[in-house]
Amino acid sequence: GALVYQYPRRTICKSGTSMRMECQAVGFQATSVAWYRQSPQKTFELIALSTVNSAIKYEQNFTQEKFPISHPNLSFSSMTVLNAYLEDRGLYLCGARPRTDTEVFFGKGTRLTVV
Amino acid sequence: GDSVTQTEGLVTLTKGLPVMLNCTYQTTYSPFLFWYVQHLNEAPKLLLKSSTDNKRTEHQGFYATLHKSSSSFHLQKSSVQLSDSALYFCALKAGGYKVVFGSGTRLLVSP
């Protein structure tokens, strides 16, 4: 089956520092990887969408300078939260798709706490 | 732009009762809708999906019908169980690989 692994599952960082999270697709080719943030209110915010052989597209309110993403191959993606502050807290979910006619396969997320 | 609206933030029900969770959407593309369920500390998982107008799709006792005329894809179940307590998200394929999500509905089922 199609699985997505995310690590670390939980991380705590000091305000102003950075942390990197990773996403691994197993059992399928992650042609596209979307990074979402799930807020304490549980809503999903799309941060950016990365499709192999295309530029990474960031949503409004999110920038490459703050959330740089790497998607070097069809099984791996990483995202860094630079200079994290309290408002960056939340569950960061990686969602990968092999094709445009399939659903998104999600990892369990990386929960970021900023202290 | 493309968007999904879920009007209920929280639905509480007693076991055995029917439920309907609302989902409406706006898109300039041909709609492809999903329902995801997220249990506590788990990844969101696909529950249902559809791109066919007026065709009911079912899975694990849940069902939904895409109605393009009303831009809706409401999720229903005839008899909820305690294990159905979870977060439910409606999502829309918004062109290419982009998928946008609604704000989610928390379903709480009591004994």
Coordinates of C-alpha atoms in Angstrom, one line a residue:
Chain A
G1 CA 0.0 0.0 0.0
A2 CA 0.8 3.7 -0.2
L3 CA 2.4 5.0 3.0
V4 CA 3.9 8.3 4.0
Y5 CA 6.3 8.6 6.9
Q6 CA 7.1 11.9 8.6
Y7 CA 9.8 12.5 11.1
P8 CA 10.3 13.6 13.7
R9 CA 6.9 13.1 15.1
R10 CA 7.3 15.8 17.7
T11 CA 9.9 18.5 18.2
I12 CA 10.4 21.4 20.5
C13 CA 12.5 24.4 19.5
K14 CA 13.4 27.6 21.1
S15 CA 11.9 30.8 19.7
G16 CA 14.0 32.1 16.9
T17 CA 15.6 28.8 16.0
S18 CA 14.9 26.6 13.1
M19 CA 13.9 23.0 12.6
R20 CA 13.8 20.6 9.7
M21 CA 11.1 18.0 9.1
E22 CA 11.1 15.2 6.6
C23 CA 8.6 13.2 4.6
Q24 CA 9.1 9.8 3.0
A25 CA 6.8 8.2 0.5
V26 CA 6.7 4.4 0.4
G27 CA 5.0 2.2 -2.1
F28 CA 4.3 4.9 -4.7
Q29 CA 6.0 7.8 -6.4
A30 CA 5.4 11.1 -4.8
T31 CA 5.0 13.2 -7.9
S32 CA 3.6 16.0 -5.9
V33 CA 4.1 16.8 -2.2
A34 CA 2.0 19.3 -0.4
W35 CA 2.9 20.7 3.0
Y36 CA 0.1 21.7 5.3
R37 CA -0.1 23.1 8.8
Q38 CA -3.0 22.0 11.0
S39 CA -3.6 24.7 13.6
P40 CA -4.8 24.0 17.2
Q41 CA -8.3 24.9 15.8
K42 CA -7.8 21.9 13.5
T43 CA -8.1 23.7 10.1
F44 CA -5.7 22.8 7.3
E45 CA -3.6 25.5 5.8
L46 CA -1.7 24.7 2.6
I47 CA 1.8 26.0 2.9
A48 CA 3.2 25.0 -0.5
L49 CA 2.9 22.5 -3.2
S50 CA 5.9 20.9 -4.8
T51 CA 5.7 18.9 -8.0
V52 CA 8.7 17.2 -9.5
N53 CA 10.1 19.1 -12.5
S54 CA 8.1 22.3 -11.5
A55 CA 8.8 25.2 -9.3
I56 CA 7.5 25.0 -5.7
K57 CA 4.4 27.1 -5.3
Y58 CA 3.8 28.8 -2.0
E59 CA 0.4 29.9 -0.8
Q60 CA -0.4 33.4 0.3
N61 CA 1.1 34.1 3.8
F62 CA 3.8 31.5 3.3
T63 CA 7.2 32.2 1.7
Q64 CA 10.3 30.2 0.7
E65 CA 12.4 32.4 2.9
K66 CA 10.4 31.2 5.9
F67 CA 9.6 27.6 4.8
P68 CA 12.2 26.4 2.4
I69 CA 11.3 23.0 0.8
S70 CA 13.3 20.4 -0.9
H71 CA 11.8 17.7 -3.1
P72 CA 14.9 16.1 -4.7
N73 CA 13.2 12.8 -5.9
L74 CA 10.0 10.9 -6.1
S75 CA 10.2 9.5 -2.6
F76 CA 11.5 12.3 -0.3
S77 CA 10.7 15.9 0.7
S78 CA 11.8 18.1 3.5
M79 CA 10.7 21.4 4.8
T80 CA 12.5 23.7 7.3
V81 CA 10.7 26.2 9.5
L82 CA 13.2 29.0 9.8
N83 CA 13.3 31.4 12.8
A84 CA 10.3 29.8 14.4
Y85 CA 8.0 31.7 16.7
L86 CA 4.9 30.9 18.7
E87 CA 2.6 31.4 15.7
D88 CA 4.4 28.6 13.9
R89 CA 3.2 26.1 16.3
G90 CA 1.0 23.3 15.0
L91 CA 1.0 19.9 13.3
Y92 CA 2.8 20.0 10.0
L93 CA 1.4 17.4 7.6
C94 CA 3.0 16.1 4.4
G95 CA 0.6 15.0 1.7
A96 CA 1.8 13.2 -1.4
R97 CA 0.1 12.2 -4.6
P98 CA 1.3 10.0 -7.4
R99 CA -1.1 11.4 -10.0
T100 CA -3.7 14.1 -10.3
D101 CA -6.6 11.7 -10.2
T102 CA -5.7 10.1 -6.9
E103 CA -6.3 11.2 -3.3
V104 CA -3.6 12.7 -1.1
F105 CA -1.7 10.2 1.1
F106 CA -0.8 11.8 4.4
G107 CA 1.8 11.1 7.0
K108 CA 1.0 11.4 10.7
G109 CA 2.7 14.8 10.9
T110 CA 5.4 16.6 12.8
R111 CA 4.1 18.5 15.8
L112 CA 6.1 21.6 16.4
T113 CA 6.2 23.3 19.8
V114 CA 8.0 26.6 20.1
V115 CA 9.1 27.7 23.5
Chain B
G1 CA -10.8 31.0 -6.0
D2 CA -11.3 27.4 -5.1
S3 CA -12.7 26.7 -1.7
V4 CA -14.6 24.3 0.5
T5 CA -17.1 25.2 3.2
Q6 CA -18.0 23.0 6.1
T7 CA -20.6 24.7 8.2
E8 CA -20.6 22.6 11.3
G9 CA -17.6 22.8 13.6
L10 CA -18.9 20.3 16.0
V11 CA -21.6 17.7 15.8
T12 CA -22.6 15.7 18.8
L13 CA -24.8 12.6 18.5
T14 CA -26.0 9.6 20.4
K15 CA -24.9 6.2 19.1
G16 CA -27.3 4.7 16.5
L17 CA -28.6 8.0 15.2
P18 CA -28.1 9.2 11.6
V19 CA -25.6 12.0 10.7
M20 CA -25.1 14.3 7.9
L21 CA -22.0 16.5 7.7
N22 CA -22.3 19.4 5.2
C23 CA -19.8 20.2 2.5
T24 CA -20.2 22.7 -0.3
Y25 CA -17.5 23.9 -2.7
Q26 CA -16.5 26.5 -5.3
T27 CA -14.2 25.8 -8.1
T28 CA -13.5 26.7 -11.7
Y29 CA -12.4 23.2 -12.5
S30 CA -14.3 20.0 -12.9
P31 CA -14.9 19.0 -9.3
F32 CA -13.2 16.1 -7.7
L33 CA -14.2 15.8 -4.0
F34 CA -12.9 13.9 -1.1
W35 CA -13.9 13.2 2.5
Y36 CA -11.0 12.5 4.9
V37 CA -11.3 11.2 8.5
Q38 CA -8.7 11.9 11.2
H39 CA -8.7 10.1 14.5
L40 CA -6.8 11.3 17.4
N41 CA -3.0 11.3 16.8
E42 CA -3.5 9.7 13.5
A43 CA -2.9 10.8 9.9
P44 CA -6.0 11.9 7.9
K45 CA -7.2 9.0 5.9
L46 CA -9.4 8.9 2.8
L47 CA -13.0 7.9 3.4
L48 CA -14.7 8.7 0.1
K49 CA -14.0 10.3 -3.2
S50 CA -16.1 11.2 -6.2
S51 CA -16.0 13.2 -9.4
T52 CA -19.2 11.7 -10.9
D53 CA -22.4 13.8 -10.7
N54 CA -25.4 12.3 -8.9
K55 CA -23.7 9.0 -8.1
R56 CA -23.6 7.8 -4.6
T57 CA -20.3 6.5 -3.3
E58 CA -20.0 4.4 -0.1
H59 CA -17.3 3.2 2.2
Q60 CA -17.4 1.8 5.8
G61 CA -21.1 2.7 6.1
F62 CA -20.6 6.3 5.1
Y63 CA -21.9 7.6 1.8
A64 CA -22.0 10.8 -0.2
T65 CA -23.3 12.0 -3.5
L66 CA -21.7 14.7 -5.5
H67 CA -24.3 17.2 -6.7
K68 CA -22.8 19.6 -9.2
S69 CA -26.1 21.5 -9.4
S70 CA -25.8 22.6 -5.8
S71 CA -22.0 22.3 -5.5
S72 CA -22.4 19.9 -2.6
F73 CA -20.9 16.6 -1.3
H74 CA -22.5 16.0 2.1
L75 CA -21.3 13.0 4.1
Q76 CA -23.9 10.7 5.7
K77 CA -24.2 7.7 7.8
S78 CA -27.5 6.0 8.8
S79 CA -26.3 4.9 12.3
V80 CA -23.2 6.3 13.9
Q81 CA -21.0 4.3 16.2
L82 CA -18.7 5.3 19.0
S83 CA -15.7 4.6 16.8
D84 CA -16.9 7.2 14.3
S85 CA -15.9 10.0 16.7
A86 CA -13.2 11.9 14.8
L87 CA -12.5 14.9 12.7
Y88 CA -13.9 14.9 9.2
F89 CA -12.6 17.0 6.4
C90 CA -14.0 17.7 3.0
A91 CA -11.5 18.4 0.3
L92 CA -11.5 19.6 -3.3
K93 CA -9.0 18.9 -6.0
A94 CA -8.3 22.4 -7.2
G95 CA -6.5 22.0 -10.5
G96 CA -3.4 20.0 -11.1
Y97 CA -2.1 18.5 -7.9
K98 CA -3.5 21.1 -5.5
V99 CA -6.0 20.0 -2.9
V100 CA -7.8 22.4 -0.6
F101 CA -9.5 21.4 2.6
G102 CA -12.5 22.7 4.5
S103 CA -12.3 23.8 8.1
G104 CA -13.3 20.3 9.4
T105 CA -16.2 19.0 11.5
R106 CA -15.6 17.2 14.7
L107 CA -18.0 14.4 15.3
L108 CA -18.6 13.2 18.8
V109 CA -20.6 10.1 19.4
S110 CA -21.9 9.4 22.9
P111 CA -23.2 6.1 24.3

